[in-house]
XYZ file of C-alpha atoms in Angstrom:
776
model
C 33.760 0.719 23.127
C 34.686 4.306 23.834
C 34.681 5.798 20.334
C 32.913 3.225 18.219
C 30.345 0.496 18.723
C 32.516 -2.368 17.512
C 31.949 -6.051 17.171
C 33.872 -8.101 19.668
C 36.170 -10.887 18.496
C 34.274 -14.113 19.094
C 35.810 -17.328 17.715
C 36.186 -16.763 13.986
C 34.342 -13.424 13.786
C 35.806 -9.980 14.106
C 34.416 -6.659 13.124
C 35.402 -5.066 9.846
C 36.072 -1.483 10.927
C 34.950 -0.189 7.539
C 31.379 -0.957 8.525
C 31.325 0.529 12.011
C 29.362 3.584 12.972
C 30.296 6.158 15.610
C 28.629 5.296 18.899
C 27.102 8.749 19.231
C 25.371 8.178 15.889
C 23.869 4.908 17.102
C 23.048 5.418 20.799
C 21.975 9.056 20.821
C 20.640 10.996 23.805
C 21.236 8.105 26.184
C 22.039 10.476 29.019
C 18.405 11.665 28.893
C 16.871 8.206 28.541
C 13.720 7.764 30.612
C 12.428 4.333 29.687
C 13.753 1.201 27.985
C 12.356 -1.834 26.213
C 14.129 -4.735 24.563
C 13.078 -7.506 22.190
C 15.535 -10.364 21.832
C 14.918 -12.920 19.132
C 16.962 -15.878 18.004
C 19.591 -13.779 16.223
C 18.788 -10.099 16.670
C 18.326 -7.739 19.589
C 16.068 -4.710 19.185
C 16.404 -1.951 21.781
C 13.964 0.910 22.310
C 14.369 3.900 24.564
C 12.556 7.156 25.149
C 14.577 10.309 25.704
C 14.124 14.029 25.985
C 15.938 16.096 23.402
C 16.906 19.709 23.849
C 17.043 21.778 20.693
C 16.719 25.368 19.565
C 13.492 26.862 18.279
C 12.929 30.260 16.695
C 10.408 32.433 18.551
C 8.908 35.714 17.411
C 7.531 38.362 19.736
C 5.656 41.448 18.668
C 6.938 44.891 19.541
C 4.435 47.404 20.867
C 3.019 49.250 17.868
C 0.451 51.418 19.555
C 1.827 54.415 17.682
C 0.575 55.213 14.196
C 2.128 53.491 11.227
C 4.147 56.488 10.151
C 5.705 56.871 13.606
C 7.262 53.386 13.609
C 9.331 53.954 10.480
C 12.446 51.791 10.514
C 11.363 49.796 13.531
C 11.014 46.053 12.857
C 7.594 44.494 13.271
C 8.750 41.809 15.680
C 11.858 40.493 17.337
C 13.331 37.041 16.772
C 14.945 34.983 19.503
C 16.379 31.488 19.713
C 15.165 29.522 22.714
C 15.829 26.055 24.072
C 12.956 23.621 23.960
C 12.638 20.043 25.145
C 10.824 17.436 23.073
C 10.356 13.681 23.350
C 11.980 11.178 21.006
C 11.829 7.418 20.572
C 15.010 5.607 19.544
C 15.110 2.099 18.111
C 18.347 0.226 17.447
C 18.813 -3.240 16.006
C 21.973 -5.326 16.329
C 23.058 -8.942 16.333
C 22.932 -11.005 19.518
C 26.609 -11.857 19.139
C 27.440 -8.289 20.211
C 24.840 -7.834 22.937
C 27.362 -7.733 25.811
C 29.403 -4.941 24.246
C 26.306 -2.875 23.485
C 24.875 -3.366 26.968
C 28.228 -2.269 28.404
C 28.110 0.902 26.348
C 24.518 1.628 27.384
C 25.362 1.056 31.054
C 28.337 3.428 30.837
C 26.182 6.173 29.311
C 22.970 5.927 31.328
C 23.922 8.973 33.328
C 20.691 10.402 34.691
C 18.109 7.738 34.146
C 15.724 7.056 37.021
C 14.397 3.941 35.308
C 14.489 0.830 37.482
C 12.746 -1.559 35.094
C 13.292 -2.584 31.472
C 10.391 -4.101 29.577
C 11.473 -7.185 27.644
C 9.893 -9.503 25.111
C 10.976 -12.261 22.737
C 12.534 -15.612 23.548
C 15.829 -13.982 24.488
C 14.105 -12.070 27.303
C 14.375 -15.320 29.248
C 17.751 -16.386 27.891
C 19.497 -13.046 28.522
C 17.531 -11.944 31.591
C 20.427 -12.357 34.028
C 22.903 -10.690 31.665
C 20.660 -7.643 31.173
C 20.005 -7.219 34.888
C 23.701 -7.562 35.670
C 24.885 -5.149 32.987
C 22.206 -2.456 33.201
C 21.283 -2.802 36.886
C 17.648 -2.810 35.778
C 14.984 -5.326 36.657
C 13.703 -7.221 33.596
C 9.900 -7.211 33.310
C 8.834 -9.713 30.625
C 5.858 -8.949 28.369
C 3.799 -11.278 26.169
C 5.430 -11.498 22.758
C 2.256 -11.569 20.666
C 0.624 -8.663 22.513
C 3.768 -6.574 21.970
C 3.862 -7.517 18.311
C 0.303 -6.364 17.657
C 0.736 -3.144 19.632
C 3.871 -2.360 17.647
C 2.211 -3.112 14.327
C -0.776 -0.868 15.082
C 1.576 1.917 16.179
C 3.683 2.006 12.997
C 0.643 1.681 10.732
C -0.917 4.730 12.400
C 2.136 6.944 12.746
C 4.531 6.305 9.868
C 3.319 7.256 6.392
C 4.540 4.846 3.729
C 5.240 2.209 6.368
C 3.582 -0.551 4.340
C 4.550 -1.548 0.825
C 3.707 -4.072 -1.856
C 6.648 -5.878 -3.412
C 6.436 -6.267 -7.205
C 9.370 -8.290 -8.473
C 10.904 -7.201 -11.802
C 8.847 -3.981 -11.848
C 10.552 -0.642 -12.522
C 10.017 0.136 -8.876
C 9.858 -3.083 -6.877
C 8.574 -1.287 -3.782
C 5.066 0.230 -4.039
C 4.391 2.131 -0.828
C 0.894 2.456 0.576
C -0.749 5.417 2.222
C -1.775 5.197 5.832
C -5.346 3.934 5.816
C -7.601 5.808 8.273
C -9.031 2.484 9.475
C -6.275 -0.108 9.844
C -8.517 -2.962 11.034
C -9.080 -5.825 10.381
C -5.909 -7.410 9.056
C -3.915 -10.617 9.153
C -0.387 -10.494 10.532
C 2.029 -13.198 9.411
C 4.916 -12.998 11.846
C 7.957 -14.862 10.562
C 10.520 -15.583 13.206
C 12.135 -18.935 13.827
C 8.689 -20.323 13.005
C 5.536 -18.617 11.721
C 2.582 -17.260 13.691
C -0.605 -16.166 11.945
C -2.688 -13.631 13.865
C -6.066 -12.125 13.037
C -6.256 -8.544 14.344
C -9.723 -6.983 14.667
C -9.098 -3.974 16.910
C -6.517 -2.413 19.195
C -7.020 -5.078 21.856
C -8.850 -7.857 20.042
C -6.727 -10.405 18.225
C -6.204 -14.142 18.103
C -3.611 -16.556 16.787
C -5.443 -18.495 14.115
C -2.595 -20.662 12.844
C 1.107 -21.068 12.302
C 3.908 -23.198 10.925
C 7.188 -24.644 12.161
C 8.744 -23.789 8.799
C 10.109 -20.264 9.080
C 13.292 -18.248 9.465
C 14.876 -20.834 11.743
C 14.251 -23.487 9.086
C 16.014 -21.405 6.463
C 18.929 -20.793 8.800
C 19.198 -24.405 9.993
C 18.839 -26.135 6.640
C 21.000 -23.448 5.045
C 23.765 -24.138 7.545
C 23.580 -27.871 6.803
C 23.598 -27.377 3.049
C 26.220 -24.652 2.767
C 28.226 -24.938 6.021
C 27.495 -21.231 6.480
C 26.622 -20.473 10.084
C 25.823 -16.753 9.927
C 22.322 -15.665 8.973
C 23.388 -12.562 7.049
C 26.034 -14.503 5.139
C 23.401 -17.059 4.174
C 21.237 -14.283 2.761
C 24.276 -12.957 0.917
C 24.771 -16.352 -0.682
C 21.108 -16.510 -1.674
C 21.339 -13.113 -3.349
C 24.031 -14.403 -5.703
C 22.409 -17.745 -6.509
C 20.277 -19.066 -9.372
C 17.535 -21.270 -7.997
C 16.680 -22.628 -11.456
C 19.744 -24.881 -11.421
C 18.361 -26.634 -8.312
C 14.580 -26.261 -8.592
C 12.460 -28.122 -11.107
C 10.287 -25.700 -13.053
C 7.007 -26.252 -14.893
C 8.842 -25.977 -18.217
C 11.301 -28.677 -17.108
C 8.340 -31.070 -16.959
C 6.130 -29.821 -19.800
C 8.641 -28.080 -22.060
C 6.857 -24.775 -21.499
C 3.870 -23.399 -19.634
C 0.810 -25.421 -18.607
C -1.771 -23.062 -20.069
C -4.964 -24.863 -19.110
C -4.030 -24.604 -15.424
C -2.610 -21.093 -15.730
C 0.903 -22.195 -14.799
C 3.771 -20.234 -16.364
C 6.892 -22.059 -17.489
C 9.172 -20.415 -14.930
C 6.967 -21.410 -11.966
C 8.660 -23.735 -9.463
C 7.079 -27.184 -9.761
C 9.361 -28.866 -7.232
C 11.790 -27.174 -4.857
C 15.189 -28.912 -5.043
C 13.596 -31.182 -7.680
C 16.729 -31.368 -9.830
C 19.031 -32.357 -6.998
C 18.032 -36.054 -7.059
C 18.822 -36.631 -10.752
C 21.585 -34.164 -11.568
C 25.178 -35.420 -11.545
C 26.787 -32.028 -11.050
C 27.566 -30.390 -7.710
C 25.371 -27.455 -6.772
C 26.878 -24.200 -5.590
C 26.193 -22.881 -2.099
C 24.648 -19.807 -3.665
C 22.159 -21.805 -5.768
C 21.130 -24.013 -2.859
C 20.626 -21.016 -0.561
C 18.501 -19.308 -3.211
C 16.373 -22.408 -3.734
C 15.879 -22.815 0.008
C 14.856 -19.184 0.372
C 12.271 -19.545 -2.395
C 10.942 -22.793 -0.955
C 10.289 -21.386 2.503
C 9.044 -17.999 1.272
C 6.581 -19.582 -1.161
C 5.332 -21.943 1.526
C 4.657 -18.997 3.850
C 2.951 -17.112 1.008
C 0.656 -20.060 0.340
C -0.266 -20.324 4.023
C -0.935 -16.575 4.245
C -3.244 -16.683 1.256
C -5.230 -19.668 2.544
C -5.705 -18.161 6.013
C -6.689 -14.787 4.540
C -9.347 -16.438 2.374
C -10.543 -18.517 5.311
C -11.114 -15.381 7.414
C -12.299 -13.127 4.538
C -9.395 -10.685 4.938
C -7.746 -8.846 2.064
C -4.981 -7.029 3.971
C -2.119 -9.257 5.021
C 0.999 -7.842 6.706
C 4.220 -9.810 6.932
C 6.478 -9.187 9.896
C 9.665 -10.642 11.292
C 13.209 -9.890 10.285
C 13.568 -13.063 8.191
C 11.819 -11.477 5.212
C 14.018 -8.366 4.940
C 14.382 -7.736 1.234
C 12.964 -11.145 0.283
C 9.227 -10.520 0.364
C 7.070 -13.610 -0.041
C 4.281 -13.656 -2.579
C 0.767 -15.048 -2.040
C -0.431 -17.567 -4.600
C -3.609 -15.590 -5.362
C -2.431 -11.966 -5.587
C -5.767 -10.748 -6.965
C -7.601 -11.811 -3.820
C -5.003 -11.064 -1.146
C -2.785 -8.019 -0.876
C 0.597 -8.981 0.571
C 1.914 -5.982 2.479
C 5.332 -5.605 4.055
C 6.521 -3.168 6.688
C 9.642 -1.033 6.573
C 10.147 -1.465 10.302
C 8.867 -5.008 10.646
C 11.879 -5.967 12.756
C 10.909 -3.418 15.427
C 7.284 -4.369 16.055
C 7.962 -6.365 19.231
C 10.203 -3.801 20.861
C 7.817 -0.958 20.004
C 4.999 -2.930 21.600
C 7.084 -3.671 24.697
C 7.930 0.014 24.985
C 4.260 0.971 24.696
C 3.358 -1.523 27.427
C 5.809 0.213 29.731
C 4.610 3.693 28.787
C 0.876 3.243 29.305
C 0.779 5.796 32.117
C 1.946 8.436 29.586
C -0.548 7.153 26.992
C 1.650 7.484 23.875
C -1.414 6.937 21.689
C -2.778 10.354 22.645
C 0.042 11.901 20.600
C 0.988 11.741 16.968
C 4.521 10.676 16.115
C 6.668 11.246 13.066
C 9.772 9.564 11.689
C 12.876 11.694 12.156
C 14.745 11.340 8.863
C 17.912 12.873 10.322
C 18.314 10.051 12.841
C 16.868 7.067 10.954
C 19.017 4.871 8.759
C 16.126 4.030 6.458
C 15.280 0.748 4.767
C 18.895 -0.459 4.757
C 18.354 -4.149 5.300
C 17.156 -4.933 1.829
C 17.955 -7.639 -0.642
C 21.653 -7.669 -1.505
C 20.865 -8.078 -5.187
C 19.042 -4.740 -5.077
C 22.038 -2.951 -3.651
C 25.000 -5.092 -2.586
C 26.941 -2.191 -1.053
C 24.207 -1.460 1.485
C 24.262 -4.947 2.973
C 27.444 -4.164 4.861
C 25.582 -1.808 7.150
C 22.782 -4.162 8.106
C 25.341 -6.441 9.697
C 26.016 -3.766 12.289
C 23.166 -1.443 13.263
C 19.919 -0.161 11.824
C 18.250 2.809 13.483
C 14.792 4.331 13.629
C 13.968 7.581 15.423
C 10.528 9.024 15.981
C 9.676 12.441 17.371
C 6.607 13.094 19.468
C 4.651 15.851 17.769
C 3.145 18.720 19.687
C -0.328 18.108 18.328
C -2.476 15.228 17.168
C -2.637 14.932 13.398
C -5.741 13.776 11.555
C -7.273 13.763 8.067
C -8.765 16.909 6.584
C -12.506 16.161 6.892
C -13.034 17.497 3.351
C -10.988 14.774 1.640
C -13.349 12.991 -0.730
C -11.814 9.575 -0.001
C -9.132 9.577 2.724
C -8.217 5.946 2.005
C -7.160 6.744 -1.577
C -5.635 10.188 -0.947
C -2.032 10.504 -2.111
C -0.340 13.793 -1.115
C 2.468 13.653 -3.656
C 2.082 14.321 -7.360
C 5.172 12.390 -8.495
C 6.806 9.340 -6.937
C 10.512 9.843 -7.652
C 11.319 6.233 -6.816
C 9.341 5.272 -9.945
C 10.372 8.191 -12.168
C 14.123 7.836 -12.766
C 14.527 11.047 -14.787
C 12.689 13.154 -12.225
C 14.576 11.466 -9.386
C 17.972 12.226 -10.876
C 17.020 15.821 -11.548
C 15.653 16.553 -8.076
C 18.505 14.825 -6.255
C 20.942 16.890 -8.329
C 18.860 20.007 -7.666
C 18.906 19.544 -3.882
C 22.628 18.788 -3.881
C 23.351 21.893 -5.952
C 21.315 24.000 -3.529
C 23.327 22.838 -0.510
C 25.869 25.676 -0.646
C 23.084 28.236 -0.549
C 21.342 26.541 2.361
C 24.594 26.352 4.338
C 25.291 30.021 3.641
C 21.783 30.993 4.738
C 22.013 28.883 7.908
C 25.271 30.559 8.992
C 23.923 34.034 8.157
C 20.855 33.415 10.334
C 23.067 33.102 13.439
C 25.743 35.819 13.041
C 26.402 36.042 16.793
C 27.243 32.345 17.189
C 30.849 31.625 16.115
C 30.303 27.844 16.064
C 27.451 28.188 13.521
C 29.829 27.610 10.584
C 31.022 24.321 12.075
C 27.453 23.149 12.689
C 26.490 24.150 9.155
C 29.293 21.991 7.751
C 28.038 19.049 9.808
C 24.586 19.670 8.375
C 26.034 19.726 4.854
C 27.808 16.415 5.418
C 24.737 14.713 6.887
C 22.272 15.894 4.265
C 24.621 15.090 1.403
C 25.003 11.584 2.836
C 21.201 11.260 2.924
C 21.006 12.312 -0.728
C 23.669 9.784 -1.689
C 21.765 7.060 0.151
C 18.575 8.004 -1.676
C 20.381 7.965 -4.993
C 21.362 4.351 -4.281
C 18.133 3.378 -2.511
C 15.218 5.620 -3.509
C 12.882 3.591 -1.280
C 14.928 4.005 1.919
C 12.238 6.095 3.656
C 9.191 5.017 1.692
C 8.125 6.789 -1.483
C 10.762 9.299 -2.562
C 9.160 12.645 -3.364
C 10.064 16.315 -3.473
C 8.197 16.578 -0.167
C 10.330 13.920 1.520
C 13.534 15.548 0.222
C 12.441 18.907 1.649
C 11.348 17.350 4.938
C 14.652 15.480 5.279
C 16.511 18.742 4.796
C 14.404 20.456 7.470
C 15.042 17.556 9.875
C 18.786 17.778 9.283
C 18.802 21.559 9.766
C 16.964 21.151 13.070
C 19.370 18.403 14.099
C 22.215 20.935 14.008
C 20.214 23.747 15.636
C 19.222 25.760 12.587
C 15.482 25.965 13.285
C 14.751 28.920 10.994
C 17.522 29.944 8.561
C 15.167 32.377 6.788
C 13.963 34.177 9.923
C 15.719 37.481 9.197
C 14.729 37.416 5.527
C 11.086 36.907 6.518
C 11.268 39.703 9.062
C 12.707 42.148 6.521
C 10.253 41.213 3.761
C 7.249 41.428 6.104
C 8.316 44.906 7.210
C 8.679 46.084 3.586
C 5.416 44.581 2.332
C 3.372 46.121 5.162
C 4.325 49.605 3.964
C 2.529 48.968 0.648
C -0.602 47.243 1.959
C -2.889 50.276 2.186
C -1.773 51.524 -1.221
C -2.491 48.111 -2.755
C -5.985 48.047 -1.250
C -6.705 51.585 -2.437
C -5.717 50.759 -6.022
C -7.900 47.614 -5.979
C -10.941 49.541 -4.734
C -10.653 51.912 -7.708
C -11.283 49.045 -10.152
C -14.596 47.727 -11.407
C -15.828 44.467 -9.795
C -14.690 42.250 -12.668
C -11.319 44.008 -13.025
C -10.789 43.689 -9.282
C -11.366 39.911 -9.275
C -8.702 39.412 -11.912
C -6.317 41.840 -10.189
C -6.750 39.928 -6.918
C -5.894 36.599 -8.528
C -2.994 38.115 -10.462
C -1.716 39.758 -7.274
C -1.934 36.493 -5.365
C 0.030 34.719 -8.119
C 2.629 37.497 -8.259
C 3.036 37.288 -4.492
C 3.681 33.576 -4.805
C 6.732 34.302 -6.955
C 8.588 35.362 -3.789
C 9.706 31.893 -2.809
C 13.270 31.523 -1.502
C 12.983 27.778 -1.973
C 13.084 28.252 -5.764
C 16.602 28.820 -7.094
C 15.398 30.902 -10.061
C 13.755 33.301 -7.598
C 16.414 33.300 -4.870
C 19.069 34.163 -7.489
C 17.013 37.191 -8.540
C 16.271 38.269 -4.959
C 19.954 37.973 -3.982
C 21.171 40.005 -6.977
C 18.330 42.525 -7.294
C 17.071 43.871 -3.937
C 14.718 46.218 -5.807
C 12.792 43.332 -7.389
C 9.266 43.824 -6.090
C 5.553 43.224 -6.518
C 5.114 45.033 -9.842
C 8.198 43.351 -11.339
C 6.798 39.967 -10.265
C 3.493 40.725 -12.008
C 5.361 41.417 -15.236
C 7.105 38.028 -14.971
C 3.807 36.161 -14.931
C 2.627 34.260 -17.968
C -0.164 36.004 -19.869
C -3.501 34.261 -20.227
C -4.370 31.658 -21.288
C -2.335 30.177 -18.468
C -0.813 26.716 -18.489
C -3.783 25.530 -16.368
C -6.531 28.114 -16.638
C -9.924 27.791 -14.961
C -10.193 31.478 -14.143
C -13.345 32.027 -16.240
C -15.161 29.300 -14.309
C -14.025 30.839 -11.017
C -15.247 34.269 -12.084
C -18.602 32.777 -13.029
C -18.815 31.123 -9.608
C -18.154 34.465 -7.903
C -21.299 35.844 -9.539
C -23.282 33.339 -7.494
C -23.937 33.219 -3.750
C -20.961 33.614 -1.383
C -19.237 30.609 0.111
C -19.997 29.998 3.756
C -16.370 29.461 4.836
C -13.053 29.330 2.979
C -10.058 27.408 4.308
C -6.880 28.973 2.891
C -3.525 27.171 3.176
C -1.025 30.027 2.914
C 2.562 29.884 1.660
C 5.319 32.495 1.842
C 5.999 35.455 4.126
C 6.350 39.020 2.907
C 4.728 40.109 -0.343
C 2.983 36.756 -0.784
C 0.946 36.780 2.427
C 0.583 40.577 2.821
C 0.024 41.861 -0.734
C -1.251 38.632 -2.294
C -3.286 36.648 0.232
C -4.736 39.369 2.459
C -6.337 41.413 -0.362
C -7.782 38.163 -1.752
C -9.307 37.008 1.547
C -10.439 40.583 2.274
C -12.625 40.358 -0.832
C -14.039 37.026 0.370
C -14.835 38.596 3.749
C -16.590 41.492 2.039
C -18.717 38.941 0.154
C -19.839 37.457 3.470
C -17.526 34.428 3.495
C -15.812 33.448 6.720
C -12.086 32.710 6.303
C -9.757 30.302 8.090
C -6.066 30.920 7.425
C -3.977 27.774 7.971
C -0.241 28.308 8.280
C 2.755 26.214 9.309
C 3.166 25.394 12.976
C 6.970 25.522 12.619
C 9.350 27.164 10.148
C 10.233 25.790 6.731
C 12.078 27.890 4.134
C 10.477 31.358 4.049
C 6.949 30.078 4.669
C 4.950 32.150 7.112
C 4.391 30.466 10.470
C 1.302 30.756 12.629
C 3.094 32.871 15.248
C 4.312 35.287 12.552
C 0.881 35.394 10.944
C -0.730 36.325 14.261
C 1.498 39.405 14.434
C 0.987 40.313 10.759
C -2.791 40.026 11.085
C -2.788 42.240 14.154
C -0.800 44.879 12.283
C -2.962 44.725 9.154
C -6.116 44.918 11.277
C -4.794 48.191 12.713
C -4.640 49.569 9.158
C -7.789 48.075 7.640
C -11.341 48.110 9.052
C -12.486 45.093 7.031
C -9.787 42.865 8.530
C -10.237 44.472 11.932
C -13.963 43.768 12.124
C -13.509 40.231 10.730
C -11.022 39.463 13.510
C -13.280 40.969 16.200
C -16.349 39.111 14.946
C -14.445 35.832 14.594
C -15.065 35.725 10.838
C -11.299 35.572 10.245
C -9.604 32.766 12.159
C -5.941 31.795 12.243
C -5.167 28.118 12.821
C -1.978 26.078 12.829
C -1.814 23.445 10.106
C 0.302 21.100 12.230
C 2.916 21.050 9.457
C 6.542 22.137 9.401
C 7.033 21.421 5.709
C 6.988 23.534 2.538
C 4.583 20.897 1.202
C 1.196 19.814 2.513
C -0.098 16.416 3.562
C -3.862 16.703 4.030
C -3.930 13.407 5.921
C -1.729 14.795 8.729
C -3.255 18.062 9.889
C -3.757 19.578 13.321
C -6.827 18.077 15.008
C -7.940 21.584 16.029
C -7.911 22.673 12.373
C -10.092 19.686 11.447
C -12.526 20.720 14.187
C -12.743 24.297 12.901
C -13.363 23.051 9.358
C -16.327 20.980 10.578
C -17.759 23.684 12.834
C -17.610 26.354 10.121
C -19.135 24.083 7.436
C -16.254 24.930 5.141
C -17.231 24.798 1.466
C -14.106 26.206 -0.238
C -10.472 25.153 0.121
C -7.717 27.329 -1.333
C -4.245 25.817 -1.654
C -1.480 28.163 -2.700
C 2.099 27.628 -3.798
C 4.271 25.272 -5.809
C 5.013 22.974 -2.868
C 1.409 22.731 -1.645
C -0.527 22.834 -4.925
C 1.831 21.213 -7.470
C 4.389 18.978 -5.700
C 1.544 17.902 -3.424
C -2.258 17.937 -3.793
C -2.369 18.604 -7.524
C -4.647 15.572 -7.883
C -6.212 15.705 -4.414
C -9.983 15.262 -4.622
C -12.049 17.214 -2.109
C -15.715 17.021 -1.194
C -16.122 20.793 -1.658
C -14.992 23.414 -4.149
C -11.277 24.060 -4.307
C -8.778 26.471 -5.803
C -5.195 25.372 -6.412
C -2.940 28.238 -7.420
C 0.784 28.398 -8.062
C 3.482 29.917 -10.200
C 5.993 27.421 -11.573
C 9.416 28.702 -10.512
C 11.509 25.764 -11.687
C 12.378 25.628 -15.397
C 12.771 21.815 -15.473
C 9.358 21.303 -13.892
C 7.799 23.906 -16.186
C 9.240 22.091 -19.195
C 7.994 18.742 -17.875
C 4.464 20.213 -17.566
C 4.636 21.738 -21.043
C 5.085 25.317 -19.864
C 7.880 27.745 -19.138
C 9.362 29.541 -16.162
C 6.683 31.568 -14.326
C 3.843 29.654 -15.980
C 0.616 29.770 -13.980
C -1.476 26.940 -12.599
C -5.005 28.008 -11.680
C -7.236 25.014 -10.997
C -10.816 25.502 -9.889
C -12.497 22.208 -9.076
C -15.989 21.207 -8.043
C -16.641 17.670 -6.784
C -18.541 15.506 -9.306
C -21.610 15.234 -7.073
C -22.206 18.977 -7.470
C -23.989 19.613 -10.757
C -24.393 22.767 -12.741
C -27.787 23.888 -14.054
C -27.347 21.826 -17.238
C -26.968 18.668 -15.129
C -23.376 18.121 -16.233
C -20.557 17.539 -13.807
C -18.835 20.840 -13.100
C -15.372 19.383 -12.500
C -12.795 21.655 -14.083
C -9.704 19.627 -14.838
C -6.553 20.737 -16.535
């Protein structure tokens, strides 16, 4: 097993090499592994390990600018350096028990520096394979309670992986409807389907009880399926079921009544009797049809049980776990009363829980975790009839990777209803036209991203080779998403951008736009004082419009938009005034400016939270004059910027330096900084988009302390691709210039159309008593 993790010949099975994966893709960072956990079921082994990962990060450091502005001509504002940083990562790998010896051999051979002496284990196989594991890995097996591990794992994924849970809607345009992470996950009912079925009521992190179960589960399907079809392998049995027609074996309502039974609400295609036709039919039934009928019989039985137990305990949220249901979600008999929810990583719950039991001294729950799209294989183990080509991979290995985040992420306290908040404006897994366009768009942009990545590291000769590896990996992700839009939950522009950032980081390109940002910041600073002077010469009303128009013009400078990057590459002289001329004239596509102006004639806001976007002209000539005016009105300002780089978005470390420099030129900004009326806070994000349910805990604290009553969200990624429909409990401004012609056309506008949304929550009334909610 030196180059590939291959299946070992065992009796009649041998591995098809077309479905192998390189070992370094599967078991990554083993040499830095610190802790292991394993969950061995009847057919599948799930391995978890924690490792440290060394990767490059871009750091900025301010030069000393004690001299006057004119004396630092030509000197860059800050220096950029690449430094090594160590972060923590969780790896989860799933493979069949038939190949456990080979995989354990590989792990043993590559556990170079681990100091771990114990491996946490759960599942029935923890007893069966105990001696084998201890012999192969030279680790002592410490067995953990299976149900406790299961619940711990379930709570962990529900808290840390957005779009972990989904509703399955058969025959719908999008069969998978992903759910947002609910801020309060309890109580719920967990239906764990293994060889049998366990039904567990979960009330809190540590309070749960098994309230029922059934001996009819995955083992029943496998055992009866083997007897009926002579097919011994679980995956092959599911393959057969995917090709079968259960109606040739099952007796339906219409077979008895000639149609539906309306008075009882029974549709004609409802199964009246599983295998009901087999006693009277003379013909032989195919293996495929029998497997399909068996699958329906057991799934429907489990669905009925789930519904009855949920009603008995007054629970509406029911999660199904256990690898048996992969791609064959069961349906409760009373869908209006019980919501059947499935988990993308249901097969990993036990091993995650076992890992957490072994990591309690590090308290993993004090951190937030995020799925690493570069290292996860996604929802591959789905129904073969949804995508037959993908089934080949689930027979080998499925992977999940999660990165420990530097800061705890929480909801923005100003969300009107966190439980119903959806960050993304469009779900591409449901919108086929939009999906095809954006996948094509990201694939077309790959050459430019690769070029930019190489250019950002001119002194590193191997950068070109790494960039090609990035290209290959990201293109493969896009191809997967074209085939399986639901692979990582809801497919959105945000998830496509985040996947690209993860892949760039994977190949040590932490900030491809660092030099562009540095240059554009240096240029824009030279014009700041002139811009302020020209604004101060205007009347109050003229100045308010000029500030908004300047902020919108600044937002044009977005290297993530191809229409803009093409212009900036070909015309270095394209600047602030040219951008203003590109803007759509009023009335804008979405235009609530008059209402905003009217609001400005009233009392000042107490505190404005401003989510900023791009470096250069955007932040310096667009945002700072705008927030300067707010400060002059008596409004405190909190500027929230990315914690880590993404495209040419300004990061918190860069913004600290820019603010210091602007304060040296402008007394208003200087005094606001000194008096703590202007505060810079990390958003906790490293994305060009914005998820208001996953923000830095410190930012949430500042928002509460300052009694924030205005939120400003700027940019196409933050205000259109995400948060366009976000409802807040205070006033909000959402501003962006549409820099994508397809999107502009879709919204009924044109390139450089303007979105200016000013919204007031419905509970705030104007003097006439009417709701002052300004929609588009």
